[in-house]
PDB file of C-alpha atoms in Angstrom:
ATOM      1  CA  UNK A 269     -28.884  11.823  57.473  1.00  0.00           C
ATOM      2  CA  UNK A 270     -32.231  13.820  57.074  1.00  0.00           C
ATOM      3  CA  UNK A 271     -31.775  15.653  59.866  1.00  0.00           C
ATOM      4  CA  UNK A 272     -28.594  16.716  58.690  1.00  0.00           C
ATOM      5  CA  UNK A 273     -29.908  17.507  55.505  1.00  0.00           C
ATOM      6  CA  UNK A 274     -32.435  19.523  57.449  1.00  0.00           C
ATOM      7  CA  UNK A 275     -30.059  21.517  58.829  1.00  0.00           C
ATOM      8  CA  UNK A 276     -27.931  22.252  56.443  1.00  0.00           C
ATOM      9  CA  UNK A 277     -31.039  23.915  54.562  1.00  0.00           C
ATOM     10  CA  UNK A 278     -32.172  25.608  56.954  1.00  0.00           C
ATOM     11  CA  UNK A 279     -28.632  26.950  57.804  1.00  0.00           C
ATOM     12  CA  UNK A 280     -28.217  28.186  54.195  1.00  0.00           C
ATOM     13  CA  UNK A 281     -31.762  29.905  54.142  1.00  0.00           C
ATOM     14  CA  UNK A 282     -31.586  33.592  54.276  1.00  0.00           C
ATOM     15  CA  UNK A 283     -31.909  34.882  57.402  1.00  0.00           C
ATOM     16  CA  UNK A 284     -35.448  36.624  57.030  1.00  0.00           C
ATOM     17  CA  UNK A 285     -36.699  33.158  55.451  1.00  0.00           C
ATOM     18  CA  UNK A 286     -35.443  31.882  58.803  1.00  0.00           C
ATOM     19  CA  UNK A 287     -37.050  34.623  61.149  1.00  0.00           C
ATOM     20  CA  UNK A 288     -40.369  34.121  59.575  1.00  0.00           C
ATOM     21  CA  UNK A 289     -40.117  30.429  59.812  1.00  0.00           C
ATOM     22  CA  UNK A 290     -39.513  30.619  63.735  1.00  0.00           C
ATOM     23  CA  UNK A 291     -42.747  33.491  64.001  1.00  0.00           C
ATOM     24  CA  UNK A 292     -44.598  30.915  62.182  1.00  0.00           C
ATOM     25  CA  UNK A 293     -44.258  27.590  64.317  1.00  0.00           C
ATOM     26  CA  UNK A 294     -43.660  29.575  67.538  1.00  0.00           C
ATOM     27  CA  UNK A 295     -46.545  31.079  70.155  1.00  0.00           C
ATOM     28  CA  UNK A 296     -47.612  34.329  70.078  1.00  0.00           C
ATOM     29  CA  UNK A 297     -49.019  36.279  72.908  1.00  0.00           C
ATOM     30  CA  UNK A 298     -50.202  40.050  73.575  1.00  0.00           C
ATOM     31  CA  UNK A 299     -47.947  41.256  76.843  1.00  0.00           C
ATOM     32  CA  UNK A 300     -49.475  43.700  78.855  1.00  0.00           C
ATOM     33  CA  UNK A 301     -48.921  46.206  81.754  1.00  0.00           C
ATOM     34  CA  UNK A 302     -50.687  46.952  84.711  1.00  0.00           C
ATOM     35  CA  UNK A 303     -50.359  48.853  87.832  1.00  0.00           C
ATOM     36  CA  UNK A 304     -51.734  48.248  91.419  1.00  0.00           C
ATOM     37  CA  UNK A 305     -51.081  52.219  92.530  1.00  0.00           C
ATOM     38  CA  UNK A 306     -51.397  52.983  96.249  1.00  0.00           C
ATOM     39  CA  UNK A 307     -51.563  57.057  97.207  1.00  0.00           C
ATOM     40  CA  UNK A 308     -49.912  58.771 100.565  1.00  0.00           C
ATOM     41  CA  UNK A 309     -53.436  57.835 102.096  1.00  0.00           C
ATOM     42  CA  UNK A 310     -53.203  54.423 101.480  1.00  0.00           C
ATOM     43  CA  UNK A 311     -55.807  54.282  98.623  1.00  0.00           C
ATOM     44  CA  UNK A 312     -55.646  52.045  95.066  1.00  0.00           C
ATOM     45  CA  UNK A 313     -56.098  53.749  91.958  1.00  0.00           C
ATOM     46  CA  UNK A 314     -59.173  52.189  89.986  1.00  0.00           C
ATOM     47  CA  UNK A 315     -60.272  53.247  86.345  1.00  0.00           C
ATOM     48  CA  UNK A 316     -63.872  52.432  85.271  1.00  0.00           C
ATOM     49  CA  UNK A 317     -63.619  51.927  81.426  1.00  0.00           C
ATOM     50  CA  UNK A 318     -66.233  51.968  79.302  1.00  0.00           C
ATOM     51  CA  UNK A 319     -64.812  48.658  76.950  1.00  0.00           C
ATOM     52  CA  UNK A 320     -64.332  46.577  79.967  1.00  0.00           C
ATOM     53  CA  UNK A 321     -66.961  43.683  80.664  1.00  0.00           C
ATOM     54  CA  UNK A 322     -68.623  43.517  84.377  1.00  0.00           C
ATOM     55  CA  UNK A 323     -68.933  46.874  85.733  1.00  0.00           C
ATOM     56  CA  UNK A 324     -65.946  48.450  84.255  1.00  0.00           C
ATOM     57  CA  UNK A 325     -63.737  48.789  87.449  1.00  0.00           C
ATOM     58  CA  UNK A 326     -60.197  47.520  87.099  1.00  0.00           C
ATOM     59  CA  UNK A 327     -56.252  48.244  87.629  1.00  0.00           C
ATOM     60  CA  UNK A 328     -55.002  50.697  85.276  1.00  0.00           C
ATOM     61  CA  UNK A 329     -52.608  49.403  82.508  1.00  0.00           C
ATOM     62  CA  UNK A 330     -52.796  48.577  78.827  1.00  0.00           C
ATOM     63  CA  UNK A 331     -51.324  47.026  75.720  1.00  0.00           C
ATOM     64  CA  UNK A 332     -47.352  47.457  75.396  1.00  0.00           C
ATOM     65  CA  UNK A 333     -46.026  48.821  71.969  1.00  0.00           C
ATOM     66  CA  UNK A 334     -43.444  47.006  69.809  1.00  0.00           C
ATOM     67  CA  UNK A 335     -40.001  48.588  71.506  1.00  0.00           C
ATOM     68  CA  UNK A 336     -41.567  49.257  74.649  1.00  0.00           C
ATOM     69  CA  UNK A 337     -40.210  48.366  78.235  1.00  0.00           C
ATOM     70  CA  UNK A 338     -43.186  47.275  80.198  1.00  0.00           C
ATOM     71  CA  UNK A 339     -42.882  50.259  82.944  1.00  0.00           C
ATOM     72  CA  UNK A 340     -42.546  52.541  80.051  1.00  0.00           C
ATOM     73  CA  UNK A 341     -45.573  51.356  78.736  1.00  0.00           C
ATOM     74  CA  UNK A 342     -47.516  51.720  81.959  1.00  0.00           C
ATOM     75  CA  UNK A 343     -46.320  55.321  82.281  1.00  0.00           C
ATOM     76  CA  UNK A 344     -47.787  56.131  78.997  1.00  0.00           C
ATOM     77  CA  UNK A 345     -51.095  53.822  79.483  1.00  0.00           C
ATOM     78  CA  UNK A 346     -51.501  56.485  82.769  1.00  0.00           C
ATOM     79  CA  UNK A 347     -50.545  59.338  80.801  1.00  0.00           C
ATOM     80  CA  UNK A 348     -52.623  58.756  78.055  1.00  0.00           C
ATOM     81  CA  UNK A 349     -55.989  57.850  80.253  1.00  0.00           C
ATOM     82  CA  UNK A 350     -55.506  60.031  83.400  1.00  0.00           C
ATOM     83  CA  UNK A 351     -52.753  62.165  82.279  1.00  0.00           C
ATOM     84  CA  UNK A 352     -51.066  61.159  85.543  1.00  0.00           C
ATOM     85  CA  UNK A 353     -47.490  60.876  86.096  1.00  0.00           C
ATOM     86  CA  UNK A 354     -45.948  58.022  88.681  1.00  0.00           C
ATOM     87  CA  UNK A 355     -43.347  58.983  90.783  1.00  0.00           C
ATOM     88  CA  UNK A 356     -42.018  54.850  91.003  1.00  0.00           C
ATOM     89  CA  UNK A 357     -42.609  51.880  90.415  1.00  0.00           C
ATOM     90  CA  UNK A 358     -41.153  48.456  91.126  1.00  0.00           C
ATOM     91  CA  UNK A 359     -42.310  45.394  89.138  1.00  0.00           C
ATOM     92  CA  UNK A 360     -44.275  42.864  91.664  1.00  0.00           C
ATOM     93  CA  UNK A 361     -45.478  40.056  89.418  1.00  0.00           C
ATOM     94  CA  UNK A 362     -46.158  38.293  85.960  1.00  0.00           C
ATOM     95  CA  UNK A 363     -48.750  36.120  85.232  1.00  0.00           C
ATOM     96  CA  UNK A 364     -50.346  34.420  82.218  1.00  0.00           C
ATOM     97  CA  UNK A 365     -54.250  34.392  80.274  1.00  0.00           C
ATOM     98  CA  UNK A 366     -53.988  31.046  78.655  1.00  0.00           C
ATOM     99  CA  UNK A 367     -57.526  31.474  77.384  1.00  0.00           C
ATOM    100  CA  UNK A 368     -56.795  34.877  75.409  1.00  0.00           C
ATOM    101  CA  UNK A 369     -52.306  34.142  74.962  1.00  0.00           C
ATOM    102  CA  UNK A 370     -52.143  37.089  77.341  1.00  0.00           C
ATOM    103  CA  UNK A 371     -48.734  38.001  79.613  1.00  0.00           C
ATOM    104  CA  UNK A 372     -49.694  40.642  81.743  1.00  0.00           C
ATOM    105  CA  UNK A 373     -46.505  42.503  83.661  1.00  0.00           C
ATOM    106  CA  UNK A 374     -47.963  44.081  87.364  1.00  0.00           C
ATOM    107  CA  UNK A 375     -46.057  46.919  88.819  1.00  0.00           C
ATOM    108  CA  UNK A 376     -46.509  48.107  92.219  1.00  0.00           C
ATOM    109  CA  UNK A 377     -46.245  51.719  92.868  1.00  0.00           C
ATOM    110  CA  UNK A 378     -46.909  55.214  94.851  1.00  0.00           C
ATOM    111  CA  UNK A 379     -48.112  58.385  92.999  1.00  0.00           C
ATOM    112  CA  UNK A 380     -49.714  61.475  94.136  1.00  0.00           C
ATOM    113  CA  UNK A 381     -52.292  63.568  92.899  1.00  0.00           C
ATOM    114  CA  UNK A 382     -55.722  63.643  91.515  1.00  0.00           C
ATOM    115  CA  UNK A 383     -57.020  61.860  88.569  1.00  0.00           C
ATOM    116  CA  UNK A 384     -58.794  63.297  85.180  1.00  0.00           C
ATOM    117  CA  UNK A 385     -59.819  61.316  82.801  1.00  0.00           C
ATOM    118  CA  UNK A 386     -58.319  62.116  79.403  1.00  0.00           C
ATOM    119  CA  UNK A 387     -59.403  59.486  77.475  1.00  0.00           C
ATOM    120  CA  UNK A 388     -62.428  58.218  75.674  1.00  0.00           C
ATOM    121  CA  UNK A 389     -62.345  54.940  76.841  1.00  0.00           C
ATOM    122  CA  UNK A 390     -62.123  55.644  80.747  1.00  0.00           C
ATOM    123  CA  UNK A 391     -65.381  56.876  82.603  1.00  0.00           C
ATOM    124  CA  UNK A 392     -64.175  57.640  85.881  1.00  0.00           C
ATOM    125  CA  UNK A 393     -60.828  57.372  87.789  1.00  0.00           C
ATOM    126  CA  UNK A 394     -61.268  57.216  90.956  1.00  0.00           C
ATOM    127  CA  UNK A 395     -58.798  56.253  94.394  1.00  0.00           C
ATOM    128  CA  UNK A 396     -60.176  53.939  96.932  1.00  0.00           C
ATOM    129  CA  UNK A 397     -59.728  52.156 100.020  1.00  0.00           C
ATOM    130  CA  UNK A 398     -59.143  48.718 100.625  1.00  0.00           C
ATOM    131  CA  UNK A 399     -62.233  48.031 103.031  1.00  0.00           C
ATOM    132  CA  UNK A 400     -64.414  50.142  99.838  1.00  0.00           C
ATOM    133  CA  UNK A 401     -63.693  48.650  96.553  1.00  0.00           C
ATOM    134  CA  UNK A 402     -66.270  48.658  94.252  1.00  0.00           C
ATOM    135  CA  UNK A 403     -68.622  46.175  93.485  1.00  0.00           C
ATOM    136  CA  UNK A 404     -67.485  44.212  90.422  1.00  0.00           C
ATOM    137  CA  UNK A 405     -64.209  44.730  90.542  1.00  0.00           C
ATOM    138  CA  UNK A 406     -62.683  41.543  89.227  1.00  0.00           C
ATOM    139  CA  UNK A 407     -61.475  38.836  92.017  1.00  0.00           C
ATOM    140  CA  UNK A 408     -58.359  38.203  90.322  1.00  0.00           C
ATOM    141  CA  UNK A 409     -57.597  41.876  91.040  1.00  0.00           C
ATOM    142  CA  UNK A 410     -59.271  42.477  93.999  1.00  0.00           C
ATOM    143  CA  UNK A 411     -56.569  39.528  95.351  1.00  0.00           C
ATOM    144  CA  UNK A 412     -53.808  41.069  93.294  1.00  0.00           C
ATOM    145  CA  UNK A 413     -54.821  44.525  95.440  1.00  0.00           C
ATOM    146  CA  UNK A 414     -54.937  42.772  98.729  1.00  0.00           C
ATOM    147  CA  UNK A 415     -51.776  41.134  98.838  1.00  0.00           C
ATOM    148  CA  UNK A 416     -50.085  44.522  97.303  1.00  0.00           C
ATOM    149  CA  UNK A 417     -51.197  46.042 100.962  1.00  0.00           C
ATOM    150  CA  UNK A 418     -50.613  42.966 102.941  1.00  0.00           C
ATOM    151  CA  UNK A 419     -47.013  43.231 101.272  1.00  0.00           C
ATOM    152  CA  UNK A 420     -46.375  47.306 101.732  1.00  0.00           C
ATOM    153  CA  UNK A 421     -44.997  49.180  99.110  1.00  0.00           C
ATOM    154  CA  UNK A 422     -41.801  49.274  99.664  1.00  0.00           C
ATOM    155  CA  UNK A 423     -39.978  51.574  96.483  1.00  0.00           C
ATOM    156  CA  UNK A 424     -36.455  52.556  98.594  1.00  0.00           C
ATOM    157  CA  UNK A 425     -35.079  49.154  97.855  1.00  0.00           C
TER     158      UNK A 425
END
């Protein structure tokens, strides 16, 4: 009978009463989006950015705006700090921060070109190979980067 009752109430509630009960009780997390980005030469692009802890080297990427596919907001994180454009991309994995409620969405991609930074927060930009990555790169990437060339990049499928 009370959970009837329950129901009926919460049935009747107007709907944005309703939305803003489910934000409430439900988990929030920031989703993100992140690129391991191989050149015709077989190099990673790595961005050095002055906000990041350790020595600043990691995958490009960024936060995704409300409304924004995740390769859409990739393109514009590497617009916006390099003011590169990629040619493709194809997605090649999810995973989760439990620590910081983070989803981060990893593409895998070739692009072409040099790279400029454009943005404050980016120092350098800079491709690399696999056997020269730089010292503190982060070993979650630095496995994420591995098994992207172990895998090939394969964008005709």
């Amino acid at each position: 009978m009370l959970r009837h009752l329950a129901e009926s109430l919460w049935l009747s509630a107007p709907r944005f009463l309703r939305r803003w009960g489910v934000r409430l009780i439900n988990a929030r997390f920031t989703v993100t989006a992140a690129g391991i980005i191989l050149d015709s030469e077989d190099r990673v692009l790595l961005l050095k950015h002055r906000f990041r802890s350790g020595s600043g080297w990691g995958i490009p990427g960024g936060f995704i705006e409300a409304d924004e596919q995740p390769e859409d907001g990739l393109r514009r994180e590497l617009q916006e700090e390099v003011g590169f454009e990629l040619q493709a991309l194809k997605l090649y994995k999810a995973r989760t921060f439990e620590g910081t409620r983070q989803i981060e969405i990893i593409f895998s991609g070739r692009a072409q070109g040099a790279v400029t930074p454009q943005s404050q927060e980016i120092k350098k930009a800079e491709w690399f190979t696999l056997d020269a990555l730089p010292e503190g790169l982060p070993s979650d990437q630095r496995l994420l980067i591995k098994d992207v060339f172990n895998r090939g990049v394969k964008l005709e499928d």
